[in-house]
PDB file of C-alpha atoms and ligand atoms in Angstrom:
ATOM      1  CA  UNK A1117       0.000   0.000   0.000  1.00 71.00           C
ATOM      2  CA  UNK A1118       1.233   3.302  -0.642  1.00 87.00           C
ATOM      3  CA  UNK A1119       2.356   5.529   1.858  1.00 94.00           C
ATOM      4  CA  UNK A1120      -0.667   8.384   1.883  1.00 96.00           C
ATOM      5  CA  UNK A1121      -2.741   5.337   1.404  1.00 97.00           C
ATOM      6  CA  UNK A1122      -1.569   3.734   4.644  1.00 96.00           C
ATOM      7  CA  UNK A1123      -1.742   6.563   6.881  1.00 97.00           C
ATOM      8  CA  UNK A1124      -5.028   7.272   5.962  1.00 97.00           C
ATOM      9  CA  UNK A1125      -6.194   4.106   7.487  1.00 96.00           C
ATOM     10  CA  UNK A1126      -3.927   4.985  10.385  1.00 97.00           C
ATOM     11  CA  UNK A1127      -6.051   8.466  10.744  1.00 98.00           C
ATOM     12  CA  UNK A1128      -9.514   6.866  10.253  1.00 97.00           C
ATOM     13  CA  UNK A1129      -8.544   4.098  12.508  1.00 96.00           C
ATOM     14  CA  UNK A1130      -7.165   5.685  15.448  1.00 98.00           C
ATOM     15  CA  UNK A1131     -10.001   5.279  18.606  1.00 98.00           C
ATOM     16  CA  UNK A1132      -9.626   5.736  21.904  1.00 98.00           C
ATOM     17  CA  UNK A1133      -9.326   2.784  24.021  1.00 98.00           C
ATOM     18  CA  UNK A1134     -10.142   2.950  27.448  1.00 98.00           C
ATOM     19  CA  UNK A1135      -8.674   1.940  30.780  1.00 98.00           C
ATOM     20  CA  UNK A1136     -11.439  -0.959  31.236  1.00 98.00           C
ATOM     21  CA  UNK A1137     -10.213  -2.595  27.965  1.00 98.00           C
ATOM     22  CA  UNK A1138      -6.556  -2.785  28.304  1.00 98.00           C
ATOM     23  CA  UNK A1139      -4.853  -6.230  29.020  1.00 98.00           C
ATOM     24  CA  UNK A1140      -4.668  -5.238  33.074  1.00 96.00           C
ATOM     25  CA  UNK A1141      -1.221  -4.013  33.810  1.00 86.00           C
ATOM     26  CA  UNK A1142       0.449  -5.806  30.412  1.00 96.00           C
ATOM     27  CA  UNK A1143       3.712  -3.610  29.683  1.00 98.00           C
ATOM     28  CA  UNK A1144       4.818  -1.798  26.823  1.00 98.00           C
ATOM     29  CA  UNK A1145       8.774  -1.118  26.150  1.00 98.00           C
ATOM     30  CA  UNK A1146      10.013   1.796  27.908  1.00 98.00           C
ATOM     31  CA  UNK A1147      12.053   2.274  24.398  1.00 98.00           C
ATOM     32  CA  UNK A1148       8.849   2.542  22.976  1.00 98.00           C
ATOM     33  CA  UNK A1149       7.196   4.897  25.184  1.00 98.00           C
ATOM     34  CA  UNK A1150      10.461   6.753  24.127  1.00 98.00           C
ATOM     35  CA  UNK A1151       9.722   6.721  21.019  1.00 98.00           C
ATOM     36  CA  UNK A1152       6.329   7.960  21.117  1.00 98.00           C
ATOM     37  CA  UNK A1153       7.217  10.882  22.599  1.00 98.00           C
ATOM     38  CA  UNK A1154       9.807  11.596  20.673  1.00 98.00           C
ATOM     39  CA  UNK A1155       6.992  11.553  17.860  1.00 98.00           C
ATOM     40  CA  UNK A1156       5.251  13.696  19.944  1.00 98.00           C
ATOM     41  CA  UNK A1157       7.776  16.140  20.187  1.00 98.00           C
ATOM     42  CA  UNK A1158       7.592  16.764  15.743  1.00 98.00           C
ATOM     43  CA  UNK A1159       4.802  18.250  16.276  1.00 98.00           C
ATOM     44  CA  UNK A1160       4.270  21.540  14.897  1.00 98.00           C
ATOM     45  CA  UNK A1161       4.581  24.680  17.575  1.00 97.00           C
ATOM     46  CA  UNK A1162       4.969  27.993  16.828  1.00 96.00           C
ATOM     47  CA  UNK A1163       8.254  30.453  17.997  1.00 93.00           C
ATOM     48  CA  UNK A1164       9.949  26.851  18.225  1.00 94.00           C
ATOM     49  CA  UNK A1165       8.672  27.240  22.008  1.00 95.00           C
ATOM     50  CA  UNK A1166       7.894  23.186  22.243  1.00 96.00           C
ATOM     51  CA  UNK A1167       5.581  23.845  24.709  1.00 97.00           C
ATOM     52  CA  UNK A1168       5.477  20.309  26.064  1.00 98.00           C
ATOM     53  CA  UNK A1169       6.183  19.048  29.505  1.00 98.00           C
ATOM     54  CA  UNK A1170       5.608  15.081  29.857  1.00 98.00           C
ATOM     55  CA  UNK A1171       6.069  13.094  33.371  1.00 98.00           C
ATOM     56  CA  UNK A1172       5.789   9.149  32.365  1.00 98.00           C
ATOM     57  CA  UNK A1173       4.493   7.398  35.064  1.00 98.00           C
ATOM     58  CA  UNK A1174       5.223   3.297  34.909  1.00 98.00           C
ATOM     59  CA  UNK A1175       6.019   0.369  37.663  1.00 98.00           C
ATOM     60  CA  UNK A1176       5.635   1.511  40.994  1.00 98.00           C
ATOM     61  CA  UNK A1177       5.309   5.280  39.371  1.00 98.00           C
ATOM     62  CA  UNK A1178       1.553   4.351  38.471  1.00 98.00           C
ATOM     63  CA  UNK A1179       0.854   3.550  42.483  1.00 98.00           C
ATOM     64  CA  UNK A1180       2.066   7.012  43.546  1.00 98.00           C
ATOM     65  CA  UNK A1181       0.108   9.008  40.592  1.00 98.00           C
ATOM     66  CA  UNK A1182      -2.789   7.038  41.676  1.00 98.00           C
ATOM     67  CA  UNK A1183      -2.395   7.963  45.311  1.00 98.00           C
ATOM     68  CA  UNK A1184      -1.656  11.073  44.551  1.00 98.00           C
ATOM     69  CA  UNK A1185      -4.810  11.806  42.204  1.00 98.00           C
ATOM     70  CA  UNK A1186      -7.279   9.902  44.295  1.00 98.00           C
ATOM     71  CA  UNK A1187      -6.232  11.697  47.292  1.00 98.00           C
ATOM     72  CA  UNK A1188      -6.006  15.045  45.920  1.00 98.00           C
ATOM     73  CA  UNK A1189     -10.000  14.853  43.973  1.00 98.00           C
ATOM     74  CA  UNK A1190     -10.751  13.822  47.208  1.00 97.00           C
ATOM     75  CA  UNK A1191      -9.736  17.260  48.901  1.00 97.00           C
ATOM     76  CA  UNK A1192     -10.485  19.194  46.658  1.00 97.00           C
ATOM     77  CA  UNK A1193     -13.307  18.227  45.299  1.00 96.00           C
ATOM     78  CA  UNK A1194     -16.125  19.400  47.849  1.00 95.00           C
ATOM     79  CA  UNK A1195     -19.757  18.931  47.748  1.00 96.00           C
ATOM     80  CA  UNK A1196     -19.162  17.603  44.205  1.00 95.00           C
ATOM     81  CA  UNK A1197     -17.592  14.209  45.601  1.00 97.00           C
ATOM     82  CA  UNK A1198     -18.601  10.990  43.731  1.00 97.00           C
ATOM     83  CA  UNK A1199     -17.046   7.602  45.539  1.00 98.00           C
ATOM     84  CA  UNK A1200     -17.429   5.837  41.865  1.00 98.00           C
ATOM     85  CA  UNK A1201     -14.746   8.996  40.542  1.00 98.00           C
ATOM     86  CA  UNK A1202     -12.491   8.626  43.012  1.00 98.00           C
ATOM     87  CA  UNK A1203     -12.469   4.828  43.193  1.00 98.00           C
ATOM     88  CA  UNK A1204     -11.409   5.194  39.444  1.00 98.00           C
ATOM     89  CA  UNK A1205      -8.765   8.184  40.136  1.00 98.00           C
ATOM     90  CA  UNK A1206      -7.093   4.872  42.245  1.00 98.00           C
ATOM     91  CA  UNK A1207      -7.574   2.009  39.800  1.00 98.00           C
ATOM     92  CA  UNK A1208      -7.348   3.271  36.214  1.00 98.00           C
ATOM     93  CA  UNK A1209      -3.786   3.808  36.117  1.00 98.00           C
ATOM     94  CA  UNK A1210      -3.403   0.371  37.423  1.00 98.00           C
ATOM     95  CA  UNK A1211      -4.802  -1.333  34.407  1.00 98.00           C
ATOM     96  CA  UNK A1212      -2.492   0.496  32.335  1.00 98.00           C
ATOM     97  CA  UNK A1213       0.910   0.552  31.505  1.00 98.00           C
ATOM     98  CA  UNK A1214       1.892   3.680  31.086  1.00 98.00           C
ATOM     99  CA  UNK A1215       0.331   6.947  31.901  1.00 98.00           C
ATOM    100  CA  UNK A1216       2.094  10.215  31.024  1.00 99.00           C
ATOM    101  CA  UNK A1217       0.862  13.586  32.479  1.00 98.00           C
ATOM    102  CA  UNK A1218       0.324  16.156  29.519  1.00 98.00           C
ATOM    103  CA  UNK A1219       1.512  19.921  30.669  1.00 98.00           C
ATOM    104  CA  UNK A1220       1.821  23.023  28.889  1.00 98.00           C
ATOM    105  CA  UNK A1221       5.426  24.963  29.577  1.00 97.00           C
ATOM    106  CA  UNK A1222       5.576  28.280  29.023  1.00 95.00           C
ATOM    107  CA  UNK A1223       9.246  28.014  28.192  1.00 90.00           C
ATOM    108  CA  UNK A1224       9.823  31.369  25.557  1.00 76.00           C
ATOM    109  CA  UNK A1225       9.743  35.117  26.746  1.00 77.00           C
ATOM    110  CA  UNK A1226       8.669  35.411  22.622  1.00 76.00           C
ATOM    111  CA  UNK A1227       5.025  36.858  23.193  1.00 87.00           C
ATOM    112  CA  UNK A1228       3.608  33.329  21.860  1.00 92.00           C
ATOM    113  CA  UNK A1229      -0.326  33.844  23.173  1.00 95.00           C
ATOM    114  CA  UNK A1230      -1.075  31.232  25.583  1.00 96.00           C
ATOM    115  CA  UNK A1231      -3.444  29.248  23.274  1.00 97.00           C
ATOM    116  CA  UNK A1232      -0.710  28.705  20.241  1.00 97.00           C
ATOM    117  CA  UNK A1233       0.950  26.731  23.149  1.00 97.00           C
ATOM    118  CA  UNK A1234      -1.915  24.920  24.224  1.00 98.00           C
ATOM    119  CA  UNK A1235      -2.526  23.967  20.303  1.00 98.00           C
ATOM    120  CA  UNK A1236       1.003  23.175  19.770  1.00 98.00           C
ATOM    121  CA  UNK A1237       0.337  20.731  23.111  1.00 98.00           C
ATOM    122  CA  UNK A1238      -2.856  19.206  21.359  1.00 98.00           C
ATOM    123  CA  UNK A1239      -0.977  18.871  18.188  1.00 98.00           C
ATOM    124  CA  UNK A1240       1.544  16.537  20.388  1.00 98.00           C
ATOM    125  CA  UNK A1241      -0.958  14.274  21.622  1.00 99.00           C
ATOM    126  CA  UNK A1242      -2.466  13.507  18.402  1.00 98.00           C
ATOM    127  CA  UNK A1243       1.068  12.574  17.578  1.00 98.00           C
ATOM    128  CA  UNK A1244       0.614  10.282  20.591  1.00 99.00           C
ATOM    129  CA  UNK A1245      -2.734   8.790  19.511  1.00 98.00           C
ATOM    130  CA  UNK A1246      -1.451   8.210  16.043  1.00 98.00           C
ATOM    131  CA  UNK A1247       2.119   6.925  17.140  1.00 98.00           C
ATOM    132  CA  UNK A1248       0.227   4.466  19.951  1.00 98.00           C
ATOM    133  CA  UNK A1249      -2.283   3.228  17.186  1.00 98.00           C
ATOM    134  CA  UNK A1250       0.638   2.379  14.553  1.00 98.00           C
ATOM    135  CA  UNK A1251       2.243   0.234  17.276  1.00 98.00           C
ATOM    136  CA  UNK A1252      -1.117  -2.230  17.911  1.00 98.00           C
ATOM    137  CA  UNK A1253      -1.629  -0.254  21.052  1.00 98.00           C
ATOM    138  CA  UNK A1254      -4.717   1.199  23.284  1.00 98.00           C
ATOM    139  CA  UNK A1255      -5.004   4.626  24.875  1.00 98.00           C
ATOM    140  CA  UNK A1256      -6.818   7.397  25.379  1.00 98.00           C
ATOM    141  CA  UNK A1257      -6.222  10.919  26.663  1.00 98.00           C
ATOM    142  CA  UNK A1258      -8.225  12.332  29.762  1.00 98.00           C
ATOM    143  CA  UNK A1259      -9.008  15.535  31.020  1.00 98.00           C
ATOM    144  CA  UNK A1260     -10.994  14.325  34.304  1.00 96.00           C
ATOM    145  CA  UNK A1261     -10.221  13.873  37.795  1.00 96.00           C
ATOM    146  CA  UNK A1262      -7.699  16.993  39.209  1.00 98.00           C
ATOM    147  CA  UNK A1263      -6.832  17.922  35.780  1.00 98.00           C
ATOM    148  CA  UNK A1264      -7.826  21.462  36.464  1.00 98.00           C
ATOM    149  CA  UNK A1265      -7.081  21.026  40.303  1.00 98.00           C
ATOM    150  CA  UNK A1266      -4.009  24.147  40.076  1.00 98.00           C
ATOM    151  CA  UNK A1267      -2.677  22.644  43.124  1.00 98.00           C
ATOM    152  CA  UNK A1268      -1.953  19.219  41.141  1.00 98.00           C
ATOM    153  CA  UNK A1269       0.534  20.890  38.884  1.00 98.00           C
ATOM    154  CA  UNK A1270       3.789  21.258  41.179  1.00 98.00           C
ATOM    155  CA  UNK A1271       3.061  17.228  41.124  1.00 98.00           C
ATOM    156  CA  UNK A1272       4.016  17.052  37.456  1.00 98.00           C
ATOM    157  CA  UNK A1273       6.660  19.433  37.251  1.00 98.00           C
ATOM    158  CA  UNK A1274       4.413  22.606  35.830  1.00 98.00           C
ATOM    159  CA  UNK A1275       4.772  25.919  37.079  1.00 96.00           C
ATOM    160  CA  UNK A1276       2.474  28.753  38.016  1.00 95.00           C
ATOM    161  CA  UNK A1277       2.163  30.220  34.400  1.00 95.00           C
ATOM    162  CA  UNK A1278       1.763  26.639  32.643  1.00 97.00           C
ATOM    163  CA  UNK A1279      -1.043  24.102  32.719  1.00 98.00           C
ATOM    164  CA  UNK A1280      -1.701  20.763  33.058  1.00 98.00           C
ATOM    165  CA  UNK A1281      -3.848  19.606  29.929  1.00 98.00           C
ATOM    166  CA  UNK A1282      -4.407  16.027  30.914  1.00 98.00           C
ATOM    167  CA  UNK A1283      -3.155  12.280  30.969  1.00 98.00           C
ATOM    168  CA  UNK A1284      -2.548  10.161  27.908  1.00 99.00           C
ATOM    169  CA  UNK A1285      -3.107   6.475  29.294  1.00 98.00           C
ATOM    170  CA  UNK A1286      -1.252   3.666  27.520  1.00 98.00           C
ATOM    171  CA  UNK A1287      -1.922   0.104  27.116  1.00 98.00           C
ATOM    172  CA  UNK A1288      -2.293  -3.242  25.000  1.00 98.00           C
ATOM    173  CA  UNK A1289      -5.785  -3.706  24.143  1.00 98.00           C
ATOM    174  CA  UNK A1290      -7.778  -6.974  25.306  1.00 98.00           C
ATOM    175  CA  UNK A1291     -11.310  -5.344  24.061  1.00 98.00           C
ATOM    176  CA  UNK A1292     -10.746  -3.002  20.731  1.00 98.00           C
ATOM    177  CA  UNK A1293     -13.120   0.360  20.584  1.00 98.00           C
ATOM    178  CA  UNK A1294     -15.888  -0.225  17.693  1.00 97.00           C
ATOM    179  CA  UNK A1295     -15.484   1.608  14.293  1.00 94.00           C
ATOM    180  CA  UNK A1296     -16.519   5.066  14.914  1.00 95.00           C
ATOM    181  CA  UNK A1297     -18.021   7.784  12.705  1.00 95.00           C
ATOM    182  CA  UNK A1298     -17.656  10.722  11.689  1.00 96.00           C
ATOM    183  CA  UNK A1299     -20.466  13.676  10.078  1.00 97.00           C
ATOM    184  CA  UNK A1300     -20.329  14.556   6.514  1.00 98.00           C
ATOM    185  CA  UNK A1301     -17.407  16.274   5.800  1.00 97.00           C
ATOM    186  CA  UNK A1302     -19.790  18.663   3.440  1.00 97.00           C
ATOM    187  CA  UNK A1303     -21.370  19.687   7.046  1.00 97.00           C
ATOM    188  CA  UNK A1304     -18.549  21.277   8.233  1.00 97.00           C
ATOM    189  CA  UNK A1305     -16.433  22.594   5.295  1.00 98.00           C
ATOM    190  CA  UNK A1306     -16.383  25.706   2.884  1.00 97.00           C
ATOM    191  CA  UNK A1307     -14.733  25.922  -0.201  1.00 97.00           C
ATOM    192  CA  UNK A1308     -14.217  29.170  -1.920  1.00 98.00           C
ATOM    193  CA  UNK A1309     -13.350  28.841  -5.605  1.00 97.00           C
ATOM    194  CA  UNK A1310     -12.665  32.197  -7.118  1.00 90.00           C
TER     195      UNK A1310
HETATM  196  C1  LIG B1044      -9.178  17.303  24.883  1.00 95.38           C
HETATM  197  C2  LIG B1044      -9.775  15.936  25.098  1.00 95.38           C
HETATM  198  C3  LIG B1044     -10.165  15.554  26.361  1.00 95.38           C
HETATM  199  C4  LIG B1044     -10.711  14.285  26.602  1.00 95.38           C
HETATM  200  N1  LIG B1044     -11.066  13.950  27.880  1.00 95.38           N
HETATM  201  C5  LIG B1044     -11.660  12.762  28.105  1.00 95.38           C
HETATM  202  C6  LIG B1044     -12.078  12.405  29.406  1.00 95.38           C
HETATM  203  O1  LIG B1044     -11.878  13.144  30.371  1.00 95.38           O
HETATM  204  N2  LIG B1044     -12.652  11.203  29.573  1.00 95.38           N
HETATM  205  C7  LIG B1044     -12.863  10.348  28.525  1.00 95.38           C
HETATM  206  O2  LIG B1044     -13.432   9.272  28.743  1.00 95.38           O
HETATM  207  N3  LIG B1044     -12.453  10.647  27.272  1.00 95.38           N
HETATM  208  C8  LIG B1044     -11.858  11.834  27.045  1.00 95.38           C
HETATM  209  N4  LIG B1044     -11.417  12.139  25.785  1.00 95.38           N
HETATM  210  C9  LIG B1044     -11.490  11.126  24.722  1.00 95.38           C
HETATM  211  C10 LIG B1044     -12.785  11.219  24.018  1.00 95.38           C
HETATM  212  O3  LIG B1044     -13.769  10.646  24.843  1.00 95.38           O
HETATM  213  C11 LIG B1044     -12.688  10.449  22.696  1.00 95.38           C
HETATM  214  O4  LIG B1044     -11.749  11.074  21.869  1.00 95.38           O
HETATM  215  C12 LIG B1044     -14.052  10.414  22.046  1.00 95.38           C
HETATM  216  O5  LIG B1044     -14.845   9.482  22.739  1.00 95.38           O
HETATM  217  C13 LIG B1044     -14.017  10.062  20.581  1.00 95.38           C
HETATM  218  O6  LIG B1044     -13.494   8.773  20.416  1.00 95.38           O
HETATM  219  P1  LIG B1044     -12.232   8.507  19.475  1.00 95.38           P
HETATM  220  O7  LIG B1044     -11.034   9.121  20.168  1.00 95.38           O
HETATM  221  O8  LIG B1044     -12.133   6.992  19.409  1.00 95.38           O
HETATM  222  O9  LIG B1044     -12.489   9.126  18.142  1.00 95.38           O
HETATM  223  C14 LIG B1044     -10.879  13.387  25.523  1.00 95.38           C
HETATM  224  C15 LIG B1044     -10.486  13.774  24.235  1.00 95.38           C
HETATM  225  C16 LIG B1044      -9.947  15.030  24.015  1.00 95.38           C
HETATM  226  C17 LIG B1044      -9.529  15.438  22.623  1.00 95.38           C
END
């Protein structure tokens, strides 16, 4: 198959796959992990700013992130409290292999506007999603739990001025995501022809 013809089929086929479906704790290479990020890391960013700020929790790493973000929802979380959230804050990153925390540096005095950064972030995961899916593997990027919590941040090395944008969850798959779809592509495009 050619080339543009292949990762095509990569794009159309990329799904999230979810903590419940990965093969419980099954490991991926660390070189691997590696080298996902280092696909990440091509992603496009603008003022050459690379905006990105991983922490790659594995082993006995994925105990202590889920200690940390059980405990922390917990606290923080008030009269919104749900036991079913923060039993899953404790045993998602169990099931997986890896989980990396996805941060947004502010690392350029250029005036880059905050949200170029937090594209050029987004623009990394989907380098993530695609990278994970080429290898046979599951994962899925979330935005729940203490996500927004700003005390969480010192946690995963972010400062003040930069923002945690989530956790990318990795892991081999035991139950693959159904085909999804997507709308017409006529429903949300506009060409202008002359
Ligand atoms: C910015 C962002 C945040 C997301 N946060 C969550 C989340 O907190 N929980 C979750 O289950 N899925 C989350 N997802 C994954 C979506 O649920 C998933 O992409 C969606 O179901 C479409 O499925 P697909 O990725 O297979 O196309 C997030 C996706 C994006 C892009």
């Amino acid at each position: 198959m050619q080339s543009a013809t292949l990762f095509n089929e990569l794009v159309k086929n990329r799904r999230s796959t979810f903590p419940k479906q990965f093969i419980p704790g099954k490991q991926v290479a660390d070189e691997l992990v590696e080298q996902i990020l280092i696909n990440a890391t091509w992603a496009p960013n603008h003022g050459q700013s690379e905006p990105w700020h991983f922490t790659v929790f594995s082993g006995k790493g994925l105990e202590k992130l889920a200690s940390f973000q059980s405990k922390l929802y917990k606290k923080s979380s008030g009269d919104h409290f749900k036991e079913d959230k923060y039993q899953k804050l404790q045993q998602n990153p169990l099931l997986a292999s890896h989980v990396i925390s996805i941060g947004m540096k502010r690392t350029t005095t250029k005036r880059i506007p905050e949200i170029e950064d937090i594209e050029a972030v987004a623009c990394a995961v989907e380098n993530i999603y695609l990278s994970v899916t080429a290898y046979g593997l599951g994962g899925y990027w979330t935005t729940g739990g203490i996500t927004y919590v700003e005390e969480a941040k010192s946690f995963f090395g972010l400062d003040e001025h930069d923002r945690l944008l989530g956790f990318f969850y990795i892991g081999h798959i035991a139950v693959p995501s159904p085909p999804a779809i997507r709308r017409p592509l006529t429903e949300k495009v506009t060409w202008v022809k002359g």
